[in-house]
Coordinates of C-alpha atoms in Angstrom, one line a residue:
X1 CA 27.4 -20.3 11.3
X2 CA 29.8 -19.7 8.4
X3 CA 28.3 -21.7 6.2
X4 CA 31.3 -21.2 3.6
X5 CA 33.8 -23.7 5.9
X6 CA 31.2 -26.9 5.2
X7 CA 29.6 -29.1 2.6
X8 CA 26.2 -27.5 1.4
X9 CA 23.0 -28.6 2.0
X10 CA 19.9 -29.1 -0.2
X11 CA 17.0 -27.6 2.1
X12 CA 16.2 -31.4 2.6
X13 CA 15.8 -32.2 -0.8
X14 CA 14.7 -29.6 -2.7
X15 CA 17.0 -26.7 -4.2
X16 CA 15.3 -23.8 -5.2
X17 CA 17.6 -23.4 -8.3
X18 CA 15.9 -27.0 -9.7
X19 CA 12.2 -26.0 -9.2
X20 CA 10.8 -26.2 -13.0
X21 CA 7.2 -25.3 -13.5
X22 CA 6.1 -27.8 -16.2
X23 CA 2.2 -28.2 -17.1
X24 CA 0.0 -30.4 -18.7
X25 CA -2.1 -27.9 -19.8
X26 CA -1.2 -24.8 -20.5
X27 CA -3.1 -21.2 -20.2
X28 CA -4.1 -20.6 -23.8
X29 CA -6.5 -19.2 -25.8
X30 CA -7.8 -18.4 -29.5
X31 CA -6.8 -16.4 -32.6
X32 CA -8.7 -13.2 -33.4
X33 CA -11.2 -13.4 -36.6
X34 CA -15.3 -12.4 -37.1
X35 CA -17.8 -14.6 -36.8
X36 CA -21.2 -13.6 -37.8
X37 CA -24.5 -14.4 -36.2
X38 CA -25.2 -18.6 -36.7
X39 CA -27.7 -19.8 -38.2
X40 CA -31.0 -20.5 -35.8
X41 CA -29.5 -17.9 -33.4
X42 CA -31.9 -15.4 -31.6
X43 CA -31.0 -11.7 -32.2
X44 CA -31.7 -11.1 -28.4
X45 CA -33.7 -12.7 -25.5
X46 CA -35.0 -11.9 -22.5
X47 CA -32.7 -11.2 -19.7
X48 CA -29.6 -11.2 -21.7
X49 CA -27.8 -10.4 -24.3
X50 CA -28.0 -12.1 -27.8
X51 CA -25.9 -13.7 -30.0
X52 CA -25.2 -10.5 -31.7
X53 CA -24.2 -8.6 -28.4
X54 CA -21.9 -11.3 -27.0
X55 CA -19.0 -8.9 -26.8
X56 CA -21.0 -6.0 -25.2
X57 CA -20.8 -8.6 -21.9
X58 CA -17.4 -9.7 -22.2
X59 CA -14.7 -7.6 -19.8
X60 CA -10.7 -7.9 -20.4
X61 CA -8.9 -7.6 -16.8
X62 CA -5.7 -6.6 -15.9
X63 CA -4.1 -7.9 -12.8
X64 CA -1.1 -5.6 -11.3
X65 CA 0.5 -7.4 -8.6
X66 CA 3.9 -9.0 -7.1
X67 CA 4.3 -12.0 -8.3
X68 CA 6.8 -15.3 -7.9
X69 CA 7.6 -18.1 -10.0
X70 CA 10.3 -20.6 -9.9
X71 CA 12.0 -19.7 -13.3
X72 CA 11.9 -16.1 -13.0
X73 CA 11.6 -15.5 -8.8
X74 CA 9.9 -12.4 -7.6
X75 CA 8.4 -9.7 -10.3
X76 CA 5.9 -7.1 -10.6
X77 CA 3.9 -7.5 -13.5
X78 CA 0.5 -6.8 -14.9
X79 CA -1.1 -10.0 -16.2
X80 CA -4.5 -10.1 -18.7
X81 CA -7.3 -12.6 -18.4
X82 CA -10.8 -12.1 -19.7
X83 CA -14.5 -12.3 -18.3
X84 CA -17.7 -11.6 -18.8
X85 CA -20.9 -9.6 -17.1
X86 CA -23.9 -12.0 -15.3
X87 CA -26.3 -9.1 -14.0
X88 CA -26.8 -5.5 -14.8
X89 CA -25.1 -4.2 -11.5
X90 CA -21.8 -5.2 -13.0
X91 CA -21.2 -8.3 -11.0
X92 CA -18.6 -10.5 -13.5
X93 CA -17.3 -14.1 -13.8
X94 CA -13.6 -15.0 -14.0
X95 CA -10.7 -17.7 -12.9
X96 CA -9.1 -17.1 -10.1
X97 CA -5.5 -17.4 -11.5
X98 CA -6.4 -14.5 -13.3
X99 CA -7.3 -12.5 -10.0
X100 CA -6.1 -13.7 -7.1
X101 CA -3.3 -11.7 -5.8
X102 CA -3.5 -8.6 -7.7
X103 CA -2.9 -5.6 -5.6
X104 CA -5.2 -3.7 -8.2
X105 CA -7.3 -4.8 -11.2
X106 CA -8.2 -2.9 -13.9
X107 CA -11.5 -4.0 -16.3
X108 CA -12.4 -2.7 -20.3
X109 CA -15.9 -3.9 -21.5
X110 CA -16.3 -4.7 -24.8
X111 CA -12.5 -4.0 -26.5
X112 CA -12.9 -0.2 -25.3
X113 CA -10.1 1.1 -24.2
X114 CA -11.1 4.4 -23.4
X115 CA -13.1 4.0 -20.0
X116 CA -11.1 1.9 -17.5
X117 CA -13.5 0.6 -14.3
X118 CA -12.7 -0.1 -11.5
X119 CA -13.7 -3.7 -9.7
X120 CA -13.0 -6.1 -6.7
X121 CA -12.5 -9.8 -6.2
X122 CA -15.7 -10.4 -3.7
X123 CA -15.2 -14.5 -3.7
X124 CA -12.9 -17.3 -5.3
X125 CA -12.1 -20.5 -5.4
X126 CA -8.3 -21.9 -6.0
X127 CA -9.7 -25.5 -6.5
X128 CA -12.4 -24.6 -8.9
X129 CA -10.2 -22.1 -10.5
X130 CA -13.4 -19.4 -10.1
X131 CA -13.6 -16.2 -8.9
X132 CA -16.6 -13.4 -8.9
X133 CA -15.3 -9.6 -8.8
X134 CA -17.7 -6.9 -8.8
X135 CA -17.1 -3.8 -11.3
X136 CA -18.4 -0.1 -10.5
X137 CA -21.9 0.3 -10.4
X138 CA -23.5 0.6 -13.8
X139 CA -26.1 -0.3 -16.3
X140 CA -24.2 -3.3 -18.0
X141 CA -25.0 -5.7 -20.5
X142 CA -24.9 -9.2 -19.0
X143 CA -25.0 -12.8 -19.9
X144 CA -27.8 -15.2 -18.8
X145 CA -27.0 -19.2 -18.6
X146 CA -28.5 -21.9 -20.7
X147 CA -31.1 -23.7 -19.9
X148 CA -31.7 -27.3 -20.7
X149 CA -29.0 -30.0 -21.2
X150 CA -25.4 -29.4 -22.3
X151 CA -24.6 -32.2 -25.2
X152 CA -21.9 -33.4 -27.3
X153 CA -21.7 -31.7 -30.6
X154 CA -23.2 -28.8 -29.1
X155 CA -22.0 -25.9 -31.4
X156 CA -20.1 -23.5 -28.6
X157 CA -17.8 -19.9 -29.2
X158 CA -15.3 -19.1 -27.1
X159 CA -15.1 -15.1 -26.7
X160 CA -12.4 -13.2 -25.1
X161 CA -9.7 -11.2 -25.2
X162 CA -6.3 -13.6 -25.8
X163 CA -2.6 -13.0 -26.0
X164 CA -3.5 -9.3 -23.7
X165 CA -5.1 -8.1 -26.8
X166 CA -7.9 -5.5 -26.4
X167 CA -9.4 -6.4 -29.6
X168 CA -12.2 -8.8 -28.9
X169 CA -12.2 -12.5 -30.5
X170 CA -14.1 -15.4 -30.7
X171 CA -13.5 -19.2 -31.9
X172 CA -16.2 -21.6 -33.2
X173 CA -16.1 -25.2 -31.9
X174 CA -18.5 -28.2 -31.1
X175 CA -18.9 -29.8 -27.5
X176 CA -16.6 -32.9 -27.8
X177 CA -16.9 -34.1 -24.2
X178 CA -20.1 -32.5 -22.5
X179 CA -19.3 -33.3 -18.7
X180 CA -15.8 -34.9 -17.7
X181 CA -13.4 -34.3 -14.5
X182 CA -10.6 -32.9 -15.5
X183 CA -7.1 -32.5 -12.8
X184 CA -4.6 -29.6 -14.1
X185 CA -1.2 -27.6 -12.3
X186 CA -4.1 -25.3 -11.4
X187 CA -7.7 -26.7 -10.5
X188 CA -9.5 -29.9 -9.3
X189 CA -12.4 -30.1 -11.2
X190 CA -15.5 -32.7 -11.2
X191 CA -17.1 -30.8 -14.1
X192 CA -15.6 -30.1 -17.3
X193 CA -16.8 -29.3 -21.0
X194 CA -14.2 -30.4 -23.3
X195 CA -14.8 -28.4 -26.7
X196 CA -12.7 -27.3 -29.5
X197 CA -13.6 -23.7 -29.9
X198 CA -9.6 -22.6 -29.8
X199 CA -8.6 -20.6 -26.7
X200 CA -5.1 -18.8 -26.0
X201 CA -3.8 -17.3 -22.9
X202 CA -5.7 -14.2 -22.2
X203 CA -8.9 -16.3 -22.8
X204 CA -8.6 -17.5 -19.3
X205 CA -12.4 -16.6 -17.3
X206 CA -14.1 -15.8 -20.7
X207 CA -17.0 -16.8 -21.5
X208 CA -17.9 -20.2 -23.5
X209 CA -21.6 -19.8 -25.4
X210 CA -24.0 -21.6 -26.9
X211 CA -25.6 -20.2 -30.9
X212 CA -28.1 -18.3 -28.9
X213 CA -25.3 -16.6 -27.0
X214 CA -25.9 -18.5 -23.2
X215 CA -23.5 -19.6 -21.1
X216 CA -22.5 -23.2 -21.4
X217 CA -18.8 -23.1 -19.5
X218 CA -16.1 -21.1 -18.3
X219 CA -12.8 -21.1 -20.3
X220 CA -9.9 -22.2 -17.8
X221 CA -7.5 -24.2 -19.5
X222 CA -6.2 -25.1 -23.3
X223 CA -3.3 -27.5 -25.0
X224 CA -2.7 -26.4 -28.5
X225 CA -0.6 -29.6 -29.2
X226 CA -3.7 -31.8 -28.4
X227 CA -5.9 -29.0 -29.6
X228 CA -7.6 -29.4 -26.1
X229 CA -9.9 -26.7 -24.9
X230 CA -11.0 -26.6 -21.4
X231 CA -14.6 -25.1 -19.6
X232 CA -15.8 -25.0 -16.6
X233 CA -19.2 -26.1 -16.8
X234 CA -22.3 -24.2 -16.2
X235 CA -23.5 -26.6 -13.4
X236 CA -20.0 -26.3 -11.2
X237 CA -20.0 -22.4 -11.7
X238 CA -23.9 -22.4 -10.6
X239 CA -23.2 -24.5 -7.8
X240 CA -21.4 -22.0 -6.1
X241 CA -21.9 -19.1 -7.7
X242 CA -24.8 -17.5 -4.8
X243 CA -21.1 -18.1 -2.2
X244 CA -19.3 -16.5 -4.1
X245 CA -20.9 -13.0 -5.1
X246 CA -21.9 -13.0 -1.6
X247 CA -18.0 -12.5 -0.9
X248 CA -17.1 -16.3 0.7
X249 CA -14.6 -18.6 -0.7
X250 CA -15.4 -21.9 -1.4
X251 CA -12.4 -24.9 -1.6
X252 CA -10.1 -22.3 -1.0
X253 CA -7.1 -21.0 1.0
X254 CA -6.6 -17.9 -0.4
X255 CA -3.7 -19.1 -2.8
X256 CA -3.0 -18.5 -6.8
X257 CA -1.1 -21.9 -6.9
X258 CA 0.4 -24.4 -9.2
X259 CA 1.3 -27.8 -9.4
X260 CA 5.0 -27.8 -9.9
X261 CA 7.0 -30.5 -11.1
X262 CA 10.9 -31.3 -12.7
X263 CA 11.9 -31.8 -15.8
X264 CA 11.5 -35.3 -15.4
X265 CA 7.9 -34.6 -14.3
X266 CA 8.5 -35.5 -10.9
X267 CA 5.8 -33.4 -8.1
X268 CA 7.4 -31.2 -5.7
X269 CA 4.2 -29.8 -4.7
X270 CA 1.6 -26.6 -5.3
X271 CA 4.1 -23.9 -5.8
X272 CA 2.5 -20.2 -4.4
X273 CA 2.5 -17.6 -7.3
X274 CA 0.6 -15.6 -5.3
X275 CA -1.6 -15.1 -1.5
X276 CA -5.1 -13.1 -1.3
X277 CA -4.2 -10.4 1.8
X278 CA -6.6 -11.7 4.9
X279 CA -7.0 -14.9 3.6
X280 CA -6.5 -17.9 5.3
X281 CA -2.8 -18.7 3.7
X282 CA -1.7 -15.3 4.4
X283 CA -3.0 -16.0 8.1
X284 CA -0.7 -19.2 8.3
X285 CA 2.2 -17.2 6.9
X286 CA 2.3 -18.5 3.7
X287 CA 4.3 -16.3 1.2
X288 CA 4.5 -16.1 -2.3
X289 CA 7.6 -18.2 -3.7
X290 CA 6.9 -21.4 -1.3
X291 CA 6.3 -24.7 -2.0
X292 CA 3.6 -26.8 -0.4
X293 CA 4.7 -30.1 0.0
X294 CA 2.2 -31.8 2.5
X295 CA -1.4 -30.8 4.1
X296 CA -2.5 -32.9 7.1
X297 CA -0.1 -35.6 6.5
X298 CA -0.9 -36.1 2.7
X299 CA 1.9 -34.9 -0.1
X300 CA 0.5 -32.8 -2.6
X301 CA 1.2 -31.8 -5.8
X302 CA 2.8 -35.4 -6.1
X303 CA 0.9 -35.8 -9.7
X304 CA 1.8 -32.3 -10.7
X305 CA -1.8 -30.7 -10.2
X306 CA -3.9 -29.9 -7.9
X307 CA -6.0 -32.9 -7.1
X308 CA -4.6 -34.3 -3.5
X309 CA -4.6 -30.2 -2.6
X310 CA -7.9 -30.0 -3.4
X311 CA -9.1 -33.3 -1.9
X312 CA -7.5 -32.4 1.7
X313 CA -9.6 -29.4 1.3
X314 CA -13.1 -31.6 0.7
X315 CA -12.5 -34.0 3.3
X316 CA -12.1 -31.6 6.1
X317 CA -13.4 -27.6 4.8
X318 CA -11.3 -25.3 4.2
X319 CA -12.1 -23.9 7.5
X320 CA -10.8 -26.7 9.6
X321 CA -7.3 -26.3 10.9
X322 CA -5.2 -27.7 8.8
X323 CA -1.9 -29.3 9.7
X324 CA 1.0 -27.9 6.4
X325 CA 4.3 -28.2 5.4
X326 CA 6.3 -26.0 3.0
X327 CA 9.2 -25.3 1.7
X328 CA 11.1 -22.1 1.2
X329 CA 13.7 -22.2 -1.2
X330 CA 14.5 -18.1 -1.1
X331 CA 15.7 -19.2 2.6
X332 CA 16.5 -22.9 1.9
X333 CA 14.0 -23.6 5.3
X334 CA 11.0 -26.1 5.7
X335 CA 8.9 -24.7 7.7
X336 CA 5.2 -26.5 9.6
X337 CA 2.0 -24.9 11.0
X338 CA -1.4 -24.6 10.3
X339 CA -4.6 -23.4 8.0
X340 CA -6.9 -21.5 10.6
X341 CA -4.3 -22.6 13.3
X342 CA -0.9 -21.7 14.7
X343 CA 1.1 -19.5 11.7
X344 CA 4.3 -21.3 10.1
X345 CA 7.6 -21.7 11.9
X346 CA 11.1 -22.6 10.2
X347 CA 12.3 -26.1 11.4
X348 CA 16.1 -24.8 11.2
X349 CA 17.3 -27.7 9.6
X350 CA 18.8 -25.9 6.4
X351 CA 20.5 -23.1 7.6
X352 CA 19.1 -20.9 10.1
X353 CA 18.0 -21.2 13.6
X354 CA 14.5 -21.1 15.0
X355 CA 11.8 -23.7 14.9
X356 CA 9.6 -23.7 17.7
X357 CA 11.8 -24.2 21.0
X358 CA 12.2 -20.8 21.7
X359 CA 14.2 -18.9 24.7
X360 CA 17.2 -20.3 26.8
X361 CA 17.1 -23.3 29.4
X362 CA 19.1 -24.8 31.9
X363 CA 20.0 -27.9 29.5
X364 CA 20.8 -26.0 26.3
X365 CA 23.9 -24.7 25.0
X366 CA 25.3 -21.6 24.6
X367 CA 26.6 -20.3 21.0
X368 CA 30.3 -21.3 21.3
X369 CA 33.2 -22.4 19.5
X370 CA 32.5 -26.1 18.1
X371 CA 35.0 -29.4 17.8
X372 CA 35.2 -32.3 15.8
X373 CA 34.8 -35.7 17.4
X374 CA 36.1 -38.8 15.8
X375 CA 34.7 -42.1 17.0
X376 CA 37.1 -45.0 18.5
X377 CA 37.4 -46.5 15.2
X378 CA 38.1 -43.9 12.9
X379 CA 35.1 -43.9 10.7
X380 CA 32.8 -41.4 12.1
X381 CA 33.0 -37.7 12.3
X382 CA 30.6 -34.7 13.6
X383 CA 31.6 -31.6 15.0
X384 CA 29.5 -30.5 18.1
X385 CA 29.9 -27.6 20.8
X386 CA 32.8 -27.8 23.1
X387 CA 30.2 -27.1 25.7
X388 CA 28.7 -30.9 25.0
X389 CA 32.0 -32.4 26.4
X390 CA 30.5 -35.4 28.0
X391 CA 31.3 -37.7 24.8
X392 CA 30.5 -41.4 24.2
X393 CA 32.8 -42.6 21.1
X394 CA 32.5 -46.7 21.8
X395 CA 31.0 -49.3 19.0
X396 CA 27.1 -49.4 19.3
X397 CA 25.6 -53.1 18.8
X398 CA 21.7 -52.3 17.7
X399 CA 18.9 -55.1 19.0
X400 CA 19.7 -57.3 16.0
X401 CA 23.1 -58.0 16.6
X402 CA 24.5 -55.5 14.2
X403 CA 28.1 -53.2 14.9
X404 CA 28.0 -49.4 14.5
X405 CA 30.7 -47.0 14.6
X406 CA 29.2 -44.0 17.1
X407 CA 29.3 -40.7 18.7
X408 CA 27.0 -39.4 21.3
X409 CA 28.0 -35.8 22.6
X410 CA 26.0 -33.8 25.3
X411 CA 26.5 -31.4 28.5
X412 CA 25.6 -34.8 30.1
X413 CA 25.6 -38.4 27.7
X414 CA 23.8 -40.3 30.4
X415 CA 21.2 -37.8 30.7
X416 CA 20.9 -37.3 26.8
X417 CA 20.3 -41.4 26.3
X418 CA 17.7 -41.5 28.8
X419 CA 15.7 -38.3 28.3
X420 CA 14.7 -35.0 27.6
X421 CA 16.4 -33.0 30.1
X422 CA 19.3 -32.0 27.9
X423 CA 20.5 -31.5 24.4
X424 CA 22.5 -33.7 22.7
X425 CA 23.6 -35.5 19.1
X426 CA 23.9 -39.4 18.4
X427 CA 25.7 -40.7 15.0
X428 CA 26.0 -44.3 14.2
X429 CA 27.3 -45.8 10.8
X430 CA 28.3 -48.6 9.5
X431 CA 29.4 -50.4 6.1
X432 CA 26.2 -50.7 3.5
X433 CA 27.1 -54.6 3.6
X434 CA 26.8 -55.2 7.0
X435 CA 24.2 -52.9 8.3
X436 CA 21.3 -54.7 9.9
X437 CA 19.1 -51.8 10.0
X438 CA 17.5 -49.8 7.0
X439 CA 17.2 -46.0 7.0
X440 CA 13.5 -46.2 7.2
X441 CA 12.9 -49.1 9.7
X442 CA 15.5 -46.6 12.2
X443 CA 12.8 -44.0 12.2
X444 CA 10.5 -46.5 13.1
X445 CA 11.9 -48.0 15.5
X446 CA 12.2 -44.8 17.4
X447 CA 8.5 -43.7 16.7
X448 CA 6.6 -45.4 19.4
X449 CA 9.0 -44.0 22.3
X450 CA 8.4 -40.5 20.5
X451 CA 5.1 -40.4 20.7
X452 CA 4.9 -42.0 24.6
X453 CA 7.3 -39.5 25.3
X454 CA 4.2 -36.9 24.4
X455 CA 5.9 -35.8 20.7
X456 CA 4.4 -34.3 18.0
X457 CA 5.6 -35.5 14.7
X458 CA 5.6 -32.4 12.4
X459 CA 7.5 -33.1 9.0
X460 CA 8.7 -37.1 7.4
X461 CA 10.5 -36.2 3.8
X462 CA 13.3 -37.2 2.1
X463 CA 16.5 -36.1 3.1
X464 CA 19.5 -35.3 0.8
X465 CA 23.0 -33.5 0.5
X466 CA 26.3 -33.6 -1.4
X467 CA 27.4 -36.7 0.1
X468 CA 23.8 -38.7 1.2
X469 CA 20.8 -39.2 0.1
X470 CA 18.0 -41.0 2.9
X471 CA 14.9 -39.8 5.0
X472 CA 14.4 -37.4 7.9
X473 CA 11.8 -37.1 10.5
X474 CA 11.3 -34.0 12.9
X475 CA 9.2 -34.2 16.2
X476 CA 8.4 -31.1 18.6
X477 CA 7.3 -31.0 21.7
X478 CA 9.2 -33.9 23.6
X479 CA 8.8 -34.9 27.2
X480 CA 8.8 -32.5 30.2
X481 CA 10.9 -30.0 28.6
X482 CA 9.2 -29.8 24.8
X483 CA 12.2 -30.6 23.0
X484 CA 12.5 -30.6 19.5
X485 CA 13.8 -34.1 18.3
X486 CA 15.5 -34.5 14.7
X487 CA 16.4 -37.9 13.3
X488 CA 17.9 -38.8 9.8
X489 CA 18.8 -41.6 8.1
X490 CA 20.7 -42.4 4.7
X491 CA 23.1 -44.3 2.6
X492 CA 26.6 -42.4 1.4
X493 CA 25.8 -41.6 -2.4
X494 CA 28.4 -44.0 -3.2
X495 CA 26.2 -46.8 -1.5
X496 CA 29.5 -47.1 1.0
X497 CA 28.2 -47.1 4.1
X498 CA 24.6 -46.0 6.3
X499 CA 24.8 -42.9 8.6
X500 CA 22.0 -42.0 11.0
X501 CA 21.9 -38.9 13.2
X502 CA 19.5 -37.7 15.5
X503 CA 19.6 -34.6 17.6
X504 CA 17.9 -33.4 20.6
X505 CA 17.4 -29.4 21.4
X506 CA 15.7 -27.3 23.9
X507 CA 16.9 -24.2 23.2
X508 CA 17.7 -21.6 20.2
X509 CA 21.5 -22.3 20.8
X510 CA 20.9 -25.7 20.3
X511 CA 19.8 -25.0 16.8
X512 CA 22.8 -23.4 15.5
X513 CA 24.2 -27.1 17.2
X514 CA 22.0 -29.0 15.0
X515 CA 22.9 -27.0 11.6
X516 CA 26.6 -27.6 12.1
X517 CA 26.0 -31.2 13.0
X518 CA 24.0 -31.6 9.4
X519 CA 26.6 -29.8 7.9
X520 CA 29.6 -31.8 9.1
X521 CA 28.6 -35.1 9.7
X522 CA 30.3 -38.1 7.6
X523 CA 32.0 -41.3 7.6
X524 CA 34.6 -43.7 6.2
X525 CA 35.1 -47.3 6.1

């Protein structure tokens, strides 16, 4: 279709152009200065490393990789995190937005440049924002964990590598909250040490210890503005810790993701920065760059985090098939499938052709020149293919008495308004003031013969273009031929009138049918 002869279309609400990526929290980290030895602090202990050694067991990581954002689109870059060592066989701690994605990492122990190591991501975890990579075989220095309770006013360091600096820092702090639950653009998380031990980005997956140089939290998230510093505790990184090393994710997809938002902190959804290769996302056919708007029915991302992501993912496993929807605003498509399921398909409502009728039938329509049809009043307009010359243009009167300007077009109307057999579009409008029938009560109304007729409903969103701005549906599947079925609803921007359209297809033709009807349909009263 030249798209250039008619009136653009949002992708169904969403325009990649809009997409801002705001956060609560952001990645931070701290400002580089000594600190010596504190007082009451063991000079070593058994099975670790001491206070005095901290930074012998702390590892700065570079990520290379292909990333996408939705300020700056598609980019290689090479990103630096920090973590730190937990045996001698150089298995290491980390956050998986640090890791997750990276076509290679590259790992310095202890500020020294000179040897780079090699290491792989064995296990992660998007919702718990942890991941476990294993370094080269070696001798290494390692952390052990503390034991006993973790208390307010705990005195904690935070040690790392901030701002992609390879000299090594650390922060003094106290514990301020010892065990909250904490929802950022990033993680779901029931366990959380609040401190104040500064951290800056490039902190992210270093280690938070106690005076005797244990392990009390991993660094994940920091607001400077609030001076808000973020761990993941001990408890929820020991918890899962065994899963992890032993190369399975846990509350994960496979996905380095975000909660992304507008500038008027509206949720779009969990925005992909990046997808682990094999992983269950990368199964599905999710790509970096889209935008995942709803799993199993629920919308996600709505607050701007992770939390409705990550509670889909508790309820059900993250091995149970789950049922998505995305958006992809680098082709302007929503597309539908499933986690450990049938891969992601386009629903061709935004542009291009090919949801999941596929091949020719009998009933569908061949790619041909298309015509505009004008009701019997004058207030309606849609252009359809010239093959769908069986046209209905009479006034519709709806169940409540109401009066609707209307077009139904198909390669048989009769046919189209009693079943499945062949394609076909209906559009009704009529004035805001006297329609009987609200945009959402329309889909409704049709949902019960939908689903007797054996459809699958597969996306419900808002709908919006130049000129309207309403509520879609889209239904798969139909009847004895598995048609797809797409209904909108919506009010003229001006509030003028109310404008439903629904159209029926069974084949890939009948796409290209639907996208012209999206793009030209309109009224005036």
């Amino acid at each position: 279709m030249n798209t250039t002869t008619h009136r653009s279309r949002r992708g169904l609400a969403l325009a990649g152009a809009a997409l801002t990526a705001t956060s609560a929290l952001a990645l931070t980290g701290c400002m580089s200065f000594t600190v010596g030895t504190p007082q009451g602090a063991e000079a070593g202990s058994a099975g670790g490393v001491g206070f005095d050694d901290i930074q012998s067991a702390t590892i700065q990581i570079e990520a290379v990789g292909t990333f996408v954002s939705p300020e700056m689109g598609g980019y290689e870059a090479a990103g630096r995190g920090s973590g730190f060592l937990i045996d001698e066989n150089g298995l290491a701690v980390t956050n998986n937005h640090v890791v997750v994605g990276a076509g290679t990492l590259k790992v310095w122990r202890g500020g020294d440049t000179s040897e780079t190591l090699n290491a792989k991501v064995l296990g992660s975890s998007e919702c718990l924002d942890l991941a476990v990579i294993q370094l080269q075989d070696d001798d290494y220095p390692y952390f052990s964990w503390r034991e006993g309770d973790i208390t307010t006013a705990t005195d904690v360091y935070a040690a790392g590598f901030p701002l992609g600096d390879p000299e090594f820092t650390m922060t003094r702090g106290i514990v301020s909250k010892a065990d909250t639950s904490v929802d950022t653009p990033w993680a779901s998380l029931d366990h959380v040490i609040e401190h104040d031990a500064r951290i800056r980005g490039g902190n992210s997956g270093g280690p938070l210890v106690d005076a005797e140089g244990k392990i009390v939290g991993v660094n994940y998230a920091g607001n400077d503005l609030h001076d808000q510093n973020l761990a993941i505790h001990r408890d929820e990184v020991q918890q899962v810790l065994d899963q992890l090393a032993a190369g399975e994710s846990v509350l994960s997809l496979g996905i380095n993701g975000t909660g992304l938002t507008t500038e008027e902190g509206e949720g779009l959804g969990i925005w992909v920065n990046s997808v682990a290769s094999g992983s269950a996302a990368d199964e599905a056919g999710v790509e970096p760059g889209d935008l995942i708007t709803k799993m199993e029915g629920v919308s996600v991302g709505t607050d701007g985090t992770m939390a409705d992501y990550c509670d889909v993912l508790r309820t059900h496993g993250q091995d149970a098939t789950l049922r998505v929807e995305l958006y992809r605003p680098a082709d302007g498509i929503y597309y539908t499938g499933q986690f450990n399921g049938e891969p992601v398909e386009g629903m061709s409502v935004a542009g291009e052709a090919g949801a999941s009728s596929g091949g020719s039938s009998s009933g569908g329509s061949a790619a041909a020149d298309f015509v505009s049809v004008v009701d019997d009043t004058g207030s309606v307009t849609v252009d359809v293919p010239e093959a769908w010359s069986s046209i209905d243009t009479s006034v519709y009167t709806d169940p409540r008495g109401g009066q609707w300007a209307r077009i139904d077009a198909s390669t048989d109307v009769a046919a189209f308004a009693s079943g499945w057999s062949v394609p076909g579009v209906s559009v009704v409008a009529a004035p805001a003031a006297t329609a009987t029938i609200e945009p959402e009560e329309w889909l409704q109304m049709t949902a019960d013969y939908l689903q007797q007729s054996g459809c699958s409903q597969q996306a419900i969103d808002e709908y919006a273009d130049d000129l309207h701005s309403g509520v879609f549906q889209y239904w798969t599947g139909c009847g004895e031929t598995a048609a797809d079925y797409l209904m909108l609803a919506a009010y003229s921007n001006d509030g003028e009138y109310l404008i439903v359209l629904a159209v029926t297809a069974l084949s890939e033709d009948d796409f290209t049918a639907i996208d012209r009807a999206l793009g030209s349909f309109q009224a005036a009263f």
